[in-house]
Amino acid sequence: MQWLAVAGVIGALAALLITGLAFTGDIAPVGVGKAAPNFTATDIYSGDTTDLAAYRGEVVLLNIWATWCLPCEQEMPSMQRLYEELSPTGLKVVAVSIDTGDPAAVREWVETRKLTFPVWHDPSGRIERLYQTTGVPESFVVDRHGVVVKKIIGAAEWDHPAQQALIKRLLAGEPVEPASPDGG
């Protein structure tokens, strides 16, 4: 009788292993040196559906965030300053809210903080699955070829000289070695 229980446990573990292996090929990990997957989201102001492909050929700071996230709120002022300084030279900033509620609440949150860069809304969480985020905020610096050159898990000081230097080099068309994920 005991061997039946052991056989059942082994069978269940084998089924989980096989199922897990079947799912590992569905989405390749998004990391430094990999192509940034395209996704669609809704612009919080126009209500239009837009996608990352619209920015191909541009240097993009892609930020995944939520209104309830304190570290997200803490990094937004520095992201705004970076945007103000470098958008005239070509930097595109896209902040994608993963809030599941009404986009009007996201818009109000953004307006209260006087953020002027594009903000998109993805209540479906598709971007989280595509980019395999582990939380918010997570940010990806994408070069003109659509390749992730830096991934930051957690809040960052976007107007810090090191962050600015990386983005300025990308904007100037200089080659950049992909950087490992860090906390900002």
mmCIF file of C-alpha atoms in Angstrom, residues 30-170:
data_model
loop_
_atom_site.group_PDB
_atom_site.id
_atom_site.type_symbol
_atom_site.label_atom_id
_atom_site.label_comp_id
_atom_site.label_asym_id
_atom_site.label_seq_id
_atom_site.Cartn_x
_atom_site.Cartn_y
_atom_site.Cartn_z
ATOM 1 C CA VAL A 30 13.683 39.292 -21.637
ATOM 2 C CA GLY A 31 17.052 40.403 -20.504
ATOM 3 C CA VAL A 32 20.017 42.473 -21.404
ATOM 4 C CA GLY A 33 21.204 41.775 -24.935
ATOM 5 C CA LYS A 34 17.785 40.433 -26.016
ATOM 6 C CA ALA A 35 15.217 42.067 -28.266
ATOM 7 C CA ALA A 36 12.543 44.048 -26.449
ATOM 8 C CA PRO A 37 9.228 42.327 -27.225
ATOM 9 C CA ASN A 38 6.550 44.388 -28.872
ATOM 10 C CA PHE A 39 3.346 44.907 -26.901
ATOM 11 C CA THR A 40 0.223 47.007 -27.099
ATOM 12 C CA ALA A 41 -1.276 49.255 -24.448
ATOM 13 C CA THR A 42 -3.680 52.170 -24.247
ATOM 14 C CA ASP A 43 -2.530 55.787 -24.139
ATOM 15 C CA ILE A 44 -4.123 57.244 -20.984
ATOM 16 C CA TYR A 45 -4.914 60.566 -22.680
ATOM 17 C CA SER A 46 -6.092 59.669 -26.175
ATOM 18 C CA GLY A 47 -7.464 56.214 -25.402
ATOM 19 C CA ASP A 48 -5.721 54.977 -28.544
ATOM 20 C CA THR A 49 -4.050 51.602 -28.637
ATOM 21 C CA THR A 50 -0.355 51.987 -29.291
ATOM 22 C CA ASP A 51 2.672 49.737 -29.304
ATOM 23 C CA LEU A 52 6.397 49.701 -28.712
ATOM 24 C CA ALA A 53 7.042 49.071 -32.418
ATOM 25 C CA ALA A 54 6.066 52.708 -33.014
ATOM 26 C CA TYR A 55 9.377 53.615 -31.356
ATOM 27 C CA ARG A 56 11.671 51.324 -33.365
ATOM 28 C CA GLY A 57 14.786 53.237 -34.347
ATOM 29 C CA GLU A 58 14.564 55.341 -31.173
ATOM 30 C CA VAL A 59 16.266 55.119 -27.784
ATOM 31 C CA VAL A 60 13.544 54.180 -25.311
ATOM 32 C CA LEU A 61 13.283 54.075 -21.545
ATOM 33 C CA LEU A 62 10.449 51.625 -20.881
ATOM 34 C CA ASN A 63 9.162 51.716 -17.314
ATOM 35 C CA ILE A 64 6.617 49.263 -15.898
ATOM 36 C CA TRP A 65 4.900 50.666 -12.822
ATOM 37 C CA ALA A 66 1.686 51.049 -10.796
ATOM 38 C CA THR A 67 0.012 53.881 -8.897
ATOM 39 C CA TRP A 68 0.007 51.890 -5.638
ATOM 40 C CA CYS A 69 3.781 51.318 -5.801
ATOM 41 C CA LEU A 70 5.750 53.649 -3.500
ATOM 42 C CA PRO A 71 9.152 53.026 -5.199
ATOM 43 C CA CYS A 72 7.462 53.837 -8.523
ATOM 44 C CA GLU A 73 6.272 57.145 -7.133
ATOM 45 C CA GLN A 74 9.733 57.863 -5.734
ATOM 46 C CA GLU A 75 11.471 57.396 -9.097
ATOM 47 C CA MET A 76 8.990 59.340 -11.236
ATOM 48 C CA PRO A 77 10.393 62.842 -10.495
ATOM 49 C CA SER A 78 13.871 61.814 -11.679
ATOM 50 C CA MET A 79 12.350 60.176 -14.759
ATOM 51 C CA GLN A 80 10.518 63.430 -15.498
ATOM 52 C CA ARG A 81 13.769 65.409 -15.163
ATOM 53 C CA LEU A 82 15.551 62.953 -17.491
ATOM 54 C CA TYR A 83 12.716 63.273 -19.988
ATOM 55 C CA GLU A 84 12.820 67.072 -19.868
ATOM 56 C CA GLU A 85 16.569 67.105 -20.413
ATOM 57 C CA LEU A 86 16.992 64.394 -23.041
ATOM 58 C CA SER A 87 13.724 64.184 -24.979
ATOM 59 C CA PRO A 88 14.799 67.165 -27.139
ATOM 60 C CA THR A 89 17.771 65.034 -28.259
ATOM 61 C CA GLY A 90 15.602 62.015 -29.064
ATOM 62 C CA LEU A 91 14.986 60.029 -25.876
ATOM 63 C CA LYS A 92 11.565 58.401 -25.731
ATOM 64 C CA VAL A 93 10.166 57.585 -22.300
ATOM 65 C CA VAL A 94 7.183 55.267 -22.014
ATOM 66 C CA ALA A 95 5.742 54.435 -18.609
ATOM 67 C CA VAL A 96 3.267 51.547 -18.689
ATOM 68 C CA SER A 97 0.870 51.347 -15.755
ATOM 69 C CA ILE A 98 -0.260 47.855 -14.812
ATOM 70 C CA ASP A 99 -3.088 49.132 -12.606
ATOM 71 C CA THR A 100 -6.213 47.049 -13.094
ATOM 72 C CA GLY A 101 -8.660 49.883 -12.423
ATOM 73 C CA ASP A 102 -10.025 52.747 -14.440
ATOM 74 C CA PRO A 103 -7.480 54.545 -16.644
ATOM 75 C CA ALA A 104 -8.939 57.837 -15.393
ATOM 76 C CA ALA A 105 -7.435 57.086 -11.972
ATOM 77 C CA VAL A 106 -4.034 56.543 -13.592
ATOM 78 C CA ARG A 107 -4.428 59.784 -15.552
ATOM 79 C CA GLU A 108 -5.314 61.681 -12.358
ATOM 80 C CA TRP A 109 -2.258 60.204 -10.583
ATOM 81 C CA VAL A 110 -0.007 61.286 -13.474
ATOM 82 C CA GLU A 111 -1.502 64.775 -13.715
ATOM 83 C CA THR A 112 -1.167 65.349 -9.964
ATOM 84 C CA ARG A 113 2.565 64.677 -10.286
ATOM 85 C CA LYS A 114 2.867 66.819 -13.434
ATOM 86 C CA LEU A 115 4.414 64.039 -15.521
ATOM 87 C CA THR A 116 4.610 64.940 -19.200
ATOM 88 C CA PHE A 117 6.103 61.822 -20.792
ATOM 89 C CA PRO A 118 3.807 59.270 -22.465
ATOM 90 C CA VAL A 119 1.950 57.003 -20.072
ATOM 91 C CA TRP A 120 0.199 53.887 -21.285
ATOM 92 C CA HIS A 121 -2.154 51.554 -19.462
ATOM 93 C CA ASP A 122 -2.106 47.749 -19.577
ATOM 94 C CA PRO A 123 -4.699 46.453 -17.106
ATOM 95 C CA SER A 124 -4.440 42.967 -18.653
ATOM 96 C CA GLY A 125 -0.898 42.523 -17.332
ATOM 97 C CA ARG A 126 0.294 41.286 -20.732
ATOM 98 C CA ILE A 127 3.440 43.413 -20.518
ATOM 99 C CA GLU A 128 4.303 41.776 -17.196
ATOM 100 C CA ARG A 129 4.099 38.340 -18.794
ATOM 101 C CA LEU A 130 6.014 39.360 -21.928
ATOM 102 C CA TYR A 131 8.803 41.012 -19.954
ATOM 103 C CA GLN A 132 8.628 38.483 -17.106
ATOM 104 C CA THR A 133 8.720 41.176 -14.473
ATOM 105 C CA THR A 134 9.130 40.207 -10.855
ATOM 106 C CA GLY A 135 7.485 43.333 -9.480
ATOM 107 C CA VAL A 136 7.324 47.051 -10.022
ATOM 108 C CA PRO A 137 9.013 49.193 -10.935
ATOM 109 C CA GLU A 138 11.092 47.495 -13.586
ATOM 110 C CA SER A 139 12.726 49.460 -16.360
ATOM 111 C CA PHE A 140 14.374 48.598 -19.648
ATOM 112 C CA VAL A 141 16.668 50.856 -21.657
ATOM 113 C CA VAL A 142 16.243 49.896 -25.310
ATOM 114 C CA ASP A 143 18.652 50.938 -28.052
ATOM 115 C CA ARG A 144 17.807 52.024 -31.600
ATOM 116 C CA HIS A 145 17.949 48.390 -32.758
ATOM 117 C CA GLY A 146 15.284 47.333 -30.258
ATOM 118 C CA VAL A 147 17.768 45.557 -27.982
ATOM 119 C CA VAL A 148 17.624 45.853 -24.200
ATOM 120 C CA VAL A 149 20.950 47.329 -23.058
ATOM 121 C CA LYS A 150 20.041 47.814 -19.407
ATOM 122 C CA LYS A 151 17.437 46.361 -17.083
ATOM 123 C CA ILE A 152 16.767 47.861 -13.685
ATOM 124 C CA ILE A 153 14.733 46.066 -11.061
ATOM 125 C CA GLY A 154 13.439 48.557 -8.518
ATOM 126 C CA ALA A 155 13.478 52.332 -8.388
ATOM 127 C CA ALA A 156 16.243 54.283 -10.111
ATOM 128 C CA GLU A 157 17.573 57.816 -9.995
ATOM 129 C CA TRP A 158 17.127 58.486 -13.691
ATOM 130 C CA ASP A 159 18.858 61.845 -13.628
ATOM 131 C CA HIS A 160 21.975 60.383 -11.981
ATOM 132 C CA PRO A 161 25.085 61.068 -14.106
ATOM 133 C CA ALA A 162 25.687 57.345 -14.769
ATOM 134 C CA GLN A 163 22.141 56.836 -16.102
ATOM 135 C CA GLN A 164 22.374 59.989 -18.188
ATOM 136 C CA ALA A 165 25.770 59.005 -19.590
ATOM 137 C CA LEU A 166 24.441 55.652 -20.803
ATOM 138 C CA ILE A 167 21.444 57.220 -22.492
ATOM 139 C CA LYS A 168 23.500 60.046 -24.019
ATOM 140 C CA ARG A 169 25.888 57.480 -25.511
ATOM 141 C CA LEU A 170 22.947 55.604 -27.024
#
